[in-house]
Amino acid sequence: MSAHDRPSLRILHLYPQHMNMYGDWGNVLALVKRGQWHGYDMQVIGLNPGDEIPTEVDLVVGGGGQDSGQVLVSHDLQRLADQLHTWAEQDTPMLVICGLYQLFGHFFQPVGGERLPGIGIFNAQTVGGSKRMIGNTVVNSTFGELVGFENHSGVTTLGQGQQPLGQVVKGAGNNGKDGTEGAVYRQVYGSYLHGSLLPKNPVLADALLHAAASGKYGALQQWNTLDDAVADQARNVAKSRPR
Ligand code: GLN
């Protein structure tokens, strides 16, 4: 098949300049690489504050950042809210980590700062705390065991009916109290796990890609089995590290 008629997927990367902590950019790289290995041409559009909102998007990814970065993007994110809600209802897959996960909830209230508005895709709210939750983290989810690295002081509380991404086996997760980690709404996944998350968790990477590809092309005829031996090694090392 020539490059011309190969299927293609377009990733929207939210705020790469301001929301890219602990290798969150690696999530985009993992999606691009695995997408190519599955036979797709992969295109990435980075959206920074003020940039035009693209209309044709198959997958949305965003990372974490410092509180100062969140102040900047939280207001710009309001501009995108309607489009992101529309995509969420159309089952466009999305993955948002830490700082953007918080802003996909109703709000983030930093310690001693102005409350930052979220876009309410998740029924969740986050309040800055005095304790930093940091370290290697293992979570039981519908994708199996997810392995990552958390570093946040924000305490997230899920509202009534809001599904978590999983239950913490090791680590603090949303708030260090109720055992939940992250949130899921339709095909939108929020998580505190950096790491980067997707290179170490190929099952989740492929779930996002499969949802994007079948959303665009209908039932897929073919889906390659990839060799994940290196990713498995990385998972095992991360899991065995002290927190
Ligand atoms: N400001 C947030 C917190 O510390 C987000 C941190 C992050 O994205 N890593 O809770």
PDB file of C-alpha atoms and ligand atoms in Angstrom:
ATOM      1  CA  MET A   1       0.000   0.000   0.000  1.00  0.00           C
ATOM      2  CA  SER A   2       1.446   3.407  -0.841  1.00  0.00           C
ATOM      3  CA  ALA A   3       1.712   6.156   1.754  1.00  0.00           C
ATOM      4  CA  HIS A   4      -1.025   7.859  -0.217  1.00  0.00           C
ATOM      5  CA  ASP A   5      -3.797   5.400   0.596  1.00  0.00           C
ATOM      6  CA  ARG A   6      -2.609   4.359   4.046  1.00  0.00           C
ATOM      7  CA  PRO A   7      -5.144   5.195   6.762  1.00  0.00           C
ATOM      8  CA  SER A   8      -4.222   8.123   8.963  1.00  0.00           C
ATOM      9  CA  LEU A   9      -4.914   9.402  12.472  1.00  0.00           C
ATOM     10  CA  ARG A  10      -4.579  12.926  13.755  1.00  0.00           C
ATOM     11  CA  ILE A  11      -3.597  13.618  17.370  1.00  0.00           C
ATOM     12  CA  LEU A  12      -4.363  16.952  19.006  1.00  0.00           C
ATOM     13  CA  HIS A  13      -1.687  17.628  21.650  1.00  0.00           C
ATOM     14  CA  LEU A  14      -3.011  20.182  24.140  1.00  0.00           C
ATOM     15  CA  TYR A  15      -0.583  22.840  25.359  1.00  0.00           C
ATOM     16  CA  PRO A  16       2.758  21.120  24.674  1.00  0.00           C
ATOM     17  CA  GLN A  17       4.669  24.241  25.791  1.00  0.00           C
ATOM     18  CA  HIS A  18       3.093  24.576  29.217  1.00  0.00           C
ATOM     19  CA  MET A  19       1.783  21.136  30.118  1.00  0.00           C
ATOM     20  CA  ASN A  20       4.601  18.652  29.639  1.00  0.00           C
ATOM     21  CA  MET A  21       6.008  17.316  32.886  1.00  0.00           C
ATOM     22  CA  TYR A  22       7.958  14.158  33.682  1.00  0.00           C
ATOM     23  CA  GLY A  23       8.041  13.096  30.068  1.00  0.00           C
ATOM     24  CA  ASP A  24       4.320  13.483  29.291  1.00  0.00           C
ATOM     25  CA  TRP A  25       5.412  14.242  25.720  1.00  0.00           C
ATOM     26  CA  GLY A  26       6.341  10.540  25.647  1.00  0.00           C
ATOM     27  CA  ASN A  27       2.620   9.715  25.517  1.00  0.00           C
ATOM     28  CA  VAL A  28       2.405  11.411  22.131  1.00  0.00           C
ATOM     29  CA  LEU A  29       5.570   9.667  20.932  1.00  0.00           C
ATOM     30  CA  ALA A  30       4.209   6.277  22.023  1.00  0.00           C
ATOM     31  CA  LEU A  31       0.932   6.883  20.177  1.00  0.00           C
ATOM     32  CA  VAL A  32       2.764   8.000  17.029  1.00  0.00           C
ATOM     33  CA  LYS A  33       5.144   5.027  17.061  1.00  0.00           C
ATOM     34  CA  ARG A  34       2.528   2.398  17.865  1.00  0.00           C
ATOM     35  CA  GLY A  35       0.089   3.953  15.408  1.00  0.00           C
ATOM     36  CA  GLN A  36       2.736   3.608  12.689  1.00  0.00           C
ATOM     37  CA  TRP A  37       3.433   0.006  13.695  1.00  0.00           C
ATOM     38  CA  HIS A  38      -0.313  -0.639  13.325  1.00  0.00           C
ATOM     39  CA  GLY A  39      -0.087   0.722   9.769  1.00  0.00           C
ATOM     40  CA  TYR A  40      -1.366   4.300  10.199  1.00  0.00           C
ATOM     41  CA  ASP A  41       0.109   7.603   9.101  1.00  0.00           C
ATOM     42  CA  MET A  42       0.244   9.674  12.262  1.00  0.00           C
ATOM     43  CA  GLN A  43      -0.087  13.427  12.397  1.00  0.00           C
ATOM     44  CA  VAL A  44       0.344  15.576  15.542  1.00  0.00           C
ATOM     45  CA  ILE A  45      -1.061  19.066  15.950  1.00  0.00           C
ATOM     46  CA  GLY A  46       0.201  21.001  18.971  1.00  0.00           C
ATOM     47  CA  LEU A  47      -2.241  23.571  20.339  1.00  0.00           C
ATOM     48  CA  ASN A  48      -0.840  26.375  22.506  1.00  0.00           C
ATOM     49  CA  PRO A  49      -2.829  29.270  24.040  1.00  0.00           C
ATOM     50  CA  GLY A  50      -4.513  31.324  21.330  1.00  0.00           C
ATOM     51  CA  ASP A  51      -3.986  28.786  18.540  1.00  0.00           C
ATOM     52  CA  GLU A  52      -6.791  27.941  16.139  1.00  0.00           C
ATOM     53  CA  ILE A  53      -8.838  24.891  17.146  1.00  0.00           C
ATOM     54  CA  PRO A  54      -8.586  22.162  14.488  1.00  0.00           C
ATOM     55  CA  THR A  55     -11.836  20.528  13.428  1.00  0.00           C
ATOM     56  CA  GLU A  56     -10.670  17.092  12.264  1.00  0.00           C
ATOM     57  CA  VAL A  57      -9.220  15.294  15.281  1.00  0.00           C
ATOM     58  CA  ASP A  58      -9.135  11.560  16.081  1.00  0.00           C
ATOM     59  CA  LEU A  59      -7.379  11.573  19.466  1.00  0.00           C
ATOM     60  CA  VAL A  60      -6.659  14.224  22.124  1.00  0.00           C
ATOM     61  CA  VAL A  61      -3.694  14.105  24.545  1.00  0.00           C
ATOM     62  CA  GLY A  62      -2.586  16.506  27.276  1.00  0.00           C
ATOM     63  CA  GLY A  63      -0.031  16.444  30.068  1.00  0.00           C
ATOM     64  CA  GLY A  64       0.672  17.903  33.459  1.00  0.00           C
ATOM     65  CA  GLY A  65       2.332  21.109  34.522  1.00  0.00           C
ATOM     66  CA  GLN A  66       3.110  23.445  37.343  1.00  0.00           C
ATOM     67  CA  ASP A  67       0.373  25.520  38.960  1.00  0.00           C
ATOM     68  CA  SER A  68       1.692  28.584  37.054  1.00  0.00           C
ATOM     69  CA  GLY A  69       1.268  26.765  33.724  1.00  0.00           C
ATOM     70  CA  GLN A  70      -2.227  25.760  34.740  1.00  0.00           C
ATOM     71  CA  VAL A  71      -3.196  29.413  35.366  1.00  0.00           C
ATOM     72  CA  LEU A  72      -2.211  30.212  31.814  1.00  0.00           C
ATOM     73  CA  VAL A  73      -3.960  27.309  30.116  1.00  0.00           C
ATOM     74  CA  SER A  74      -7.094  27.135  32.291  1.00  0.00           C
ATOM     75  CA  HIS A  75      -8.511  30.290  30.727  1.00  0.00           C
ATOM     76  CA  ASP A  76      -7.571  29.285  27.191  1.00  0.00           C
ATOM     77  CA  LEU A  77      -9.108  25.860  27.799  1.00  0.00           C
ATOM     78  CA  GLN A  78     -12.521  27.500  28.275  1.00  0.00           C
ATOM     79  CA  ARG A  79     -12.346  28.477  24.602  1.00  0.00           C
ATOM     80  CA  LEU A  80     -12.039  24.784  23.718  1.00  0.00           C
ATOM     81  CA  ALA A  81     -14.687  23.556  26.160  1.00  0.00           C
ATOM     82  CA  ASP A  82     -17.616  23.209  23.713  1.00  0.00           C
ATOM     83  CA  GLN A  83     -15.497  21.412  21.111  1.00  0.00           C
ATOM     84  CA  LEU A  84     -13.970  19.061  23.701  1.00  0.00           C
ATOM     85  CA  HIS A  85     -17.429  18.224  25.099  1.00  0.00           C
ATOM     86  CA  THR A  86     -18.684  17.511  21.570  1.00  0.00           C
ATOM     87  CA  TRP A  87     -15.748  15.181  20.891  1.00  0.00           C
ATOM     88  CA  ALA A  88     -16.249  13.466  24.248  1.00  0.00           C
ATOM     89  CA  GLU A  89     -19.911  12.753  23.378  1.00  0.00           C
ATOM     90  CA  GLN A  90     -18.790  11.442  19.960  1.00  0.00           C
ATOM     91  CA  ASP A  91     -16.450   8.996  21.749  1.00  0.00           C
ATOM     92  CA  THR A  92     -13.262  10.611  20.528  1.00  0.00           C
ATOM     93  CA  PRO A  93     -10.576   9.078  22.761  1.00  0.00           C
ATOM     94  CA  MET A  94      -8.660  11.458  25.035  1.00  0.00           C
ATOM     95  CA  LEU A  95      -5.950  11.068  27.648  1.00  0.00           C
ATOM     96  CA  VAL A  96      -5.197  13.883  30.083  1.00  0.00           C
ATOM     97  CA  ILE A  97      -2.558  13.674  32.798  1.00  0.00           C
ATOM     98  CA  CYS A  98      -2.268  15.446  36.151  1.00  0.00           C
ATOM     99  CA  GLY A  99      -2.562  19.220  35.563  1.00  0.00           C
ATOM    100  CA  LEU A 100      -4.899  18.845  32.580  1.00  0.00           C
ATOM    101  CA  TYR A 101      -6.743  15.985  34.282  1.00  0.00           C
ATOM    102  CA  GLN A 102      -7.496  18.443  37.097  1.00  0.00           C
ATOM    103  CA  LEU A 103      -8.743  21.025  34.569  1.00  0.00           C
ATOM    104  CA  PHE A 104     -10.996  18.448  32.859  1.00  0.00           C
ATOM    105  CA  GLY A 105     -12.886  18.424  36.169  1.00  0.00           C
ATOM    106  CA  HIS A 106     -14.991  21.308  37.505  1.00  0.00           C
ATOM    107  CA  PHE A 107     -12.118  23.353  38.967  1.00  0.00           C
ATOM    108  CA  PHE A 108      -8.659  23.380  40.513  1.00  0.00           C
ATOM    109  CA  GLN A 109      -8.238  25.514  43.616  1.00  0.00           C
ATOM    110  CA  PRO A 110      -4.483  26.152  44.141  1.00  0.00           C
ATOM    111  CA  VAL A 111      -3.229  26.890  47.655  1.00  0.00           C
ATOM    112  CA  GLY A 112      -3.532  30.643  48.247  1.00  0.00           C
ATOM    113  CA  GLY A 113      -4.395  31.343  44.597  1.00  0.00           C
ATOM    114  CA  GLU A 114      -7.383  32.091  42.460  1.00  0.00           C
ATOM    115  CA  ARG A 115      -9.702  29.175  41.665  1.00  0.00           C
ATOM    116  CA  LEU A 116      -9.015  27.962  38.135  1.00  0.00           C
ATOM    117  CA  PRO A 117     -12.057  26.975  36.110  1.00  0.00           C
ATOM    118  CA  GLY A 118     -12.165  23.514  34.559  1.00  0.00           C
ATOM    119  CA  ILE A 119     -14.369  22.266  31.739  1.00  0.00           C
ATOM    120  CA  GLY A 120     -16.359  19.678  33.689  1.00  0.00           C
ATOM    121  CA  ILE A 121     -15.959  16.663  31.422  1.00  0.00           C
ATOM    122  CA  PHE A 122     -15.237  14.790  34.638  1.00  0.00           C
ATOM    123  CA  ASN A 123     -17.503  15.179  37.631  1.00  0.00           C
ATOM    124  CA  ALA A 124     -14.526  15.895  39.873  1.00  0.00           C
ATOM    125  CA  GLN A 125     -12.938  18.772  41.708  1.00  0.00           C
ATOM    126  CA  THR A 126      -9.395  19.415  42.921  1.00  0.00           C
ATOM    127  CA  VAL A 127      -8.104  21.452  45.832  1.00  0.00           C
ATOM    128  CA  GLY A 128      -4.399  22.118  46.468  1.00  0.00           C
ATOM    129  CA  GLY A 129      -3.096  20.390  49.586  1.00  0.00           C
ATOM    130  CA  SER A 130      -0.093  20.756  51.874  1.00  0.00           C
ATOM    131  CA  LYS A 131       1.232  17.247  51.258  1.00  0.00           C
ATOM    132  CA  ARG A 132       2.983  16.242  48.020  1.00  0.00           C
ATOM    133  CA  MET A 133       1.953  12.814  46.741  1.00  0.00           C
ATOM    134  CA  ILE A 134       4.978  11.555  44.899  1.00  0.00           C
ATOM    135  CA  GLY A 135       6.435   8.258  43.749  1.00  0.00           C
ATOM    136  CA  ASN A 136       6.001   5.162  41.635  1.00  0.00           C
ATOM    137  CA  THR A 137       2.380   4.108  41.453  1.00  0.00           C
ATOM    138  CA  VAL A 138       0.533   0.932  40.494  1.00  0.00           C
ATOM    139  CA  VAL A 139      -3.177   0.948  39.686  1.00  0.00           C
ATOM    140  CA  ASN A 140      -5.668  -1.851  38.990  1.00  0.00           C
ATOM    141  CA  SER A 141      -7.879  -0.861  36.069  1.00  0.00           C
ATOM    142  CA  THR A 142     -10.027  -2.359  33.343  1.00  0.00           C
ATOM    143  CA  PHE A 143      -6.815  -2.254  31.250  1.00  0.00           C
ATOM    144  CA  GLY A 144      -5.071  -4.450  33.820  1.00  0.00           C
ATOM    145  CA  GLU A 145      -2.292  -3.113  35.982  1.00  0.00           C
ATOM    146  CA  LEU A 146      -1.195   0.429  35.076  1.00  0.00           C
ATOM    147  CA  VAL A 147       2.277   1.542  36.170  1.00  0.00           C
ATOM    148  CA  GLY A 148       3.311   5.188  36.443  1.00  0.00           C
ATOM    149  CA  PHE A 149       4.788   7.978  38.517  1.00  0.00           C
ATOM    150  CA  GLU A 150       2.712  10.557  40.373  1.00  0.00           C
ATOM    151  CA  ASN A 151       3.744  13.956  41.701  1.00  0.00           C
ATOM    152  CA  HIS A 152       0.964  16.291  42.791  1.00  0.00           C
ATOM    153  CA  SER A 153      -0.290  18.170  45.789  1.00  0.00           C
ATOM    154  CA  GLY A 154      -3.760  18.631  44.331  1.00  0.00           C
ATOM    155  CA  VAL A 155      -6.380  16.482  46.070  1.00  0.00           C
ATOM    156  CA  THR A 156      -9.068  15.289  43.658  1.00  0.00           C
ATOM    157  CA  THR A 157     -12.515  14.207  44.794  1.00  0.00           C
ATOM    158  CA  LEU A 158     -14.777  12.383  42.372  1.00  0.00           C
ATOM    159  CA  GLY A 159     -18.431  13.434  42.368  1.00  0.00           C
ATOM    160  CA  GLN A 160     -21.507  11.205  42.439  1.00  0.00           C
ATOM    161  CA  GLY A 161     -21.453   8.595  39.681  1.00  0.00           C
ATOM    162  CA  GLN A 162     -17.978   9.493  38.415  1.00  0.00           C
ATOM    163  CA  GLN A 163     -16.042   6.333  37.529  1.00  0.00           C
ATOM    164  CA  PRO A 164     -12.351   6.259  38.492  1.00  0.00           C
ATOM    165  CA  LEU A 165      -9.746   4.939  36.054  1.00  0.00           C
ATOM    166  CA  GLY A 166      -8.822   2.348  38.651  1.00  0.00           C
ATOM    167  CA  GLN A 167      -7.968   1.495  42.233  1.00  0.00           C
ATOM    168  CA  VAL A 168      -4.559   2.225  43.702  1.00  0.00           C
ATOM    169  CA  VAL A 169      -2.422  -0.783  44.608  1.00  0.00           C
ATOM    170  CA  LYS A 170       0.638   1.316  45.433  1.00  0.00           C
ATOM    171  CA  GLY A 171       0.593   5.117  45.716  1.00  0.00           C
ATOM    172  CA  ALA A 172      -1.878   7.861  46.565  1.00  0.00           C
ATOM    173  CA  GLY A 173      -3.973   8.312  43.419  1.00  0.00           C
ATOM    174  CA  ASN A 174      -6.698  10.965  43.431  1.00  0.00           C
ATOM    175  CA  ASN A 175      -6.492  11.941  47.068  1.00  0.00           C
ATOM    176  CA  GLY A 176      -4.549   9.415  49.139  1.00  0.00           C
ATOM    177  CA  LYS A 177      -7.742   8.442  50.975  1.00  0.00           C
ATOM    178  CA  ASP A 178     -10.409   6.631  49.006  1.00  0.00           C
ATOM    179  CA  GLY A 179      -8.137   4.386  46.897  1.00  0.00           C
ATOM    180  CA  THR A 180      -9.333   5.774  43.561  1.00  0.00           C
ATOM    181  CA  GLU A 181      -7.049   6.893  40.743  1.00  0.00           C
ATOM    182  CA  GLY A 182      -8.024   9.000  37.769  1.00  0.00           C
ATOM    183  CA  ALA A 183     -11.396   9.230  36.072  1.00  0.00           C
ATOM    184  CA  VAL A 184     -13.152   7.867  32.983  1.00  0.00           C
ATOM    185  CA  TYR A 185     -15.995   9.392  30.996  1.00  0.00           C
ATOM    186  CA  ARG A 186     -16.909   7.510  27.799  1.00  0.00           C
ATOM    187  CA  GLN A 187     -13.508   7.344  26.001  1.00  0.00           C
ATOM    188  CA  VAL A 188     -11.969  10.199  28.011  1.00  0.00           C
ATOM    189  CA  TYR A 189      -9.326   9.074  30.503  1.00  0.00           C
ATOM    190  CA  GLY A 190      -7.811  11.262  33.212  1.00  0.00           C
ATOM    191  CA  SER A 191      -4.932  10.136  35.397  1.00  0.00           C
ATOM    192  CA  TYR A 192      -2.227  11.371  37.743  1.00  0.00           C
ATOM    193  CA  LEU A 193       0.274   8.964  36.220  1.00  0.00           C
ATOM    194  CA  HIS A 194       3.243  10.461  34.438  1.00  0.00           C
ATOM    195  CA  GLY A 195       6.089   8.207  33.622  1.00  0.00           C
ATOM    196  CA  SER A 196       5.444   8.580  30.736  1.00  0.00           C
ATOM    197  CA  LEU A 197       2.296   6.537  31.103  1.00  0.00           C
ATOM    198  CA  LEU A 198       1.764   5.123  27.596  1.00  0.00           C
ATOM    199  CA  PRO A 199       5.242   3.750  26.765  1.00  0.00           C
ATOM    200  CA  LYS A 200       5.023   1.688  29.959  1.00  0.00           C
ATOM    201  CA  ASN A 201       1.369   0.739  29.459  1.00  0.00           C
ATOM    202  CA  PRO A 202       0.930  -0.392  25.850  1.00  0.00           C
ATOM    203  CA  VAL A 203      -2.514  -1.866  26.538  1.00  0.00           C
ATOM    204  CA  LEU A 204      -3.847   1.603  27.280  1.00  0.00           C
ATOM    205  CA  ALA A 205      -1.960   3.124  24.318  1.00  0.00           C
ATOM    206  CA  ASP A 206      -3.501   0.558  21.973  1.00  0.00           C
ATOM    207  CA  ALA A 207      -6.973   1.008  23.468  1.00  0.00           C
ATOM    208  CA  LEU A 208      -6.778   4.726  22.633  1.00  0.00           C
ATOM    209  CA  LEU A 209      -5.453   4.052  19.130  1.00  0.00           C
ATOM    210  CA  HIS A 210      -8.031   1.328  18.463  1.00  0.00           C
ATOM    211  CA  ALA A 211     -10.857   3.614  19.593  1.00  0.00           C
ATOM    212  CA  ALA A 212      -9.510   6.401  17.359  1.00  0.00           C
ATOM    213  CA  ALA A 213      -9.088   4.109  14.343  1.00  0.00           C
ATOM    214  CA  SER A 214     -12.456   2.365  14.657  1.00  0.00           C
ATOM    215  CA  GLY A 215     -14.145   5.731  15.320  1.00  0.00           C
ATOM    216  CA  LYS A 216     -12.777   6.961  12.013  1.00  0.00           C
ATOM    217  CA  TYR A 217     -12.847   3.823   9.833  1.00  0.00           C
ATOM    218  CA  GLY A 218     -15.493   1.582  11.441  1.00  0.00           C
ATOM    219  CA  ALA A 219     -14.834  -2.044  12.472  1.00  0.00           C
ATOM    220  CA  LEU A 220     -11.135  -2.749  11.866  1.00  0.00           C
ATOM    221  CA  GLN A 221     -10.147  -5.666   9.628  1.00  0.00           C
ATOM    222  CA  GLN A 222      -6.672  -5.887  11.019  1.00  0.00           C
ATOM    223  CA  TRP A 223      -4.875  -4.961  14.222  1.00  0.00           C
ATOM    224  CA  ASN A 224      -1.232  -6.000  14.590  1.00  0.00           C
ATOM    225  CA  THR A 225       0.123  -7.755  17.644  1.00  0.00           C
ATOM    226  CA  LEU A 226       3.212  -5.821  18.710  1.00  0.00           C
ATOM    227  CA  ASP A 227       6.222  -7.026  20.668  1.00  0.00           C
ATOM    228  CA  ASP A 228       6.003  -5.361  24.089  1.00  0.00           C
ATOM    229  CA  ALA A 229       8.971  -7.077  25.732  1.00  0.00           C
ATOM    230  CA  VAL A 230      10.852  -3.808  26.339  1.00  0.00           C
ATOM    231  CA  ALA A 231       7.760  -2.118  27.760  1.00  0.00           C
ATOM    232  CA  ASP A 232       7.238  -5.121  30.060  1.00  0.00           C
ATOM    233  CA  GLN A 233      10.793  -4.741  31.355  1.00  0.00           C
ATOM    234  CA  ALA A 234      10.244  -1.033  32.025  1.00  0.00           C
ATOM    235  CA  ARG A 235       7.022  -1.859  33.902  1.00  0.00           C
ATOM    236  CA  ASN A 236       8.741  -4.437  36.052  1.00  0.00           C
ATOM    237  CA  VAL A 237      11.610  -2.115  36.944  1.00  0.00           C
ATOM    238  CA  ALA A 238       9.208   0.711  37.832  1.00  0.00           C
ATOM    239  CA  LYS A 239       7.030  -1.627  39.903  1.00  0.00           C
ATOM    240  CA  SER A 240       9.967  -2.912  41.925  1.00  0.00           C
ATOM    241  CA  ARG A 241      11.362   0.540  42.701  1.00  0.00           C
ATOM    242  CA  PRO A 242      10.794   1.951  46.177  1.00  0.00           C
ATOM    243  CA  ARG A 243       8.177   4.662  46.197  1.00  0.00           C
TER     244      ARG A 243
HETATM  245  N1  GLN B   1      -0.418  21.622  40.095  1.00  0.00           N
HETATM  246  C1  GLN B   1      -0.815  20.322  40.192  1.00  0.00           C
HETATM  247  C2  GLN B   1      -0.503  19.629  41.507  1.00  0.00           C
HETATM  248  O1  GLN B   1       0.615  19.662  42.032  1.00  0.00           O
HETATM  249  C3  GLN B   1      -0.395  19.549  38.970  1.00  0.00           C
HETATM  250  C4  GLN B   1       0.951  18.887  39.055  1.00  0.00           C
HETATM  251  C5  GLN B   1       1.306  18.142  37.805  1.00  0.00           C
HETATM  252  O2  GLN B   1       0.694  18.301  36.756  1.00  0.00           O
HETATM  253  N2  GLN B   1       2.336  17.335  37.884  1.00  0.00           N
HETATM  254  O3  GLN B   1      -1.411  19.077  42.038  1.00  0.00           O
END
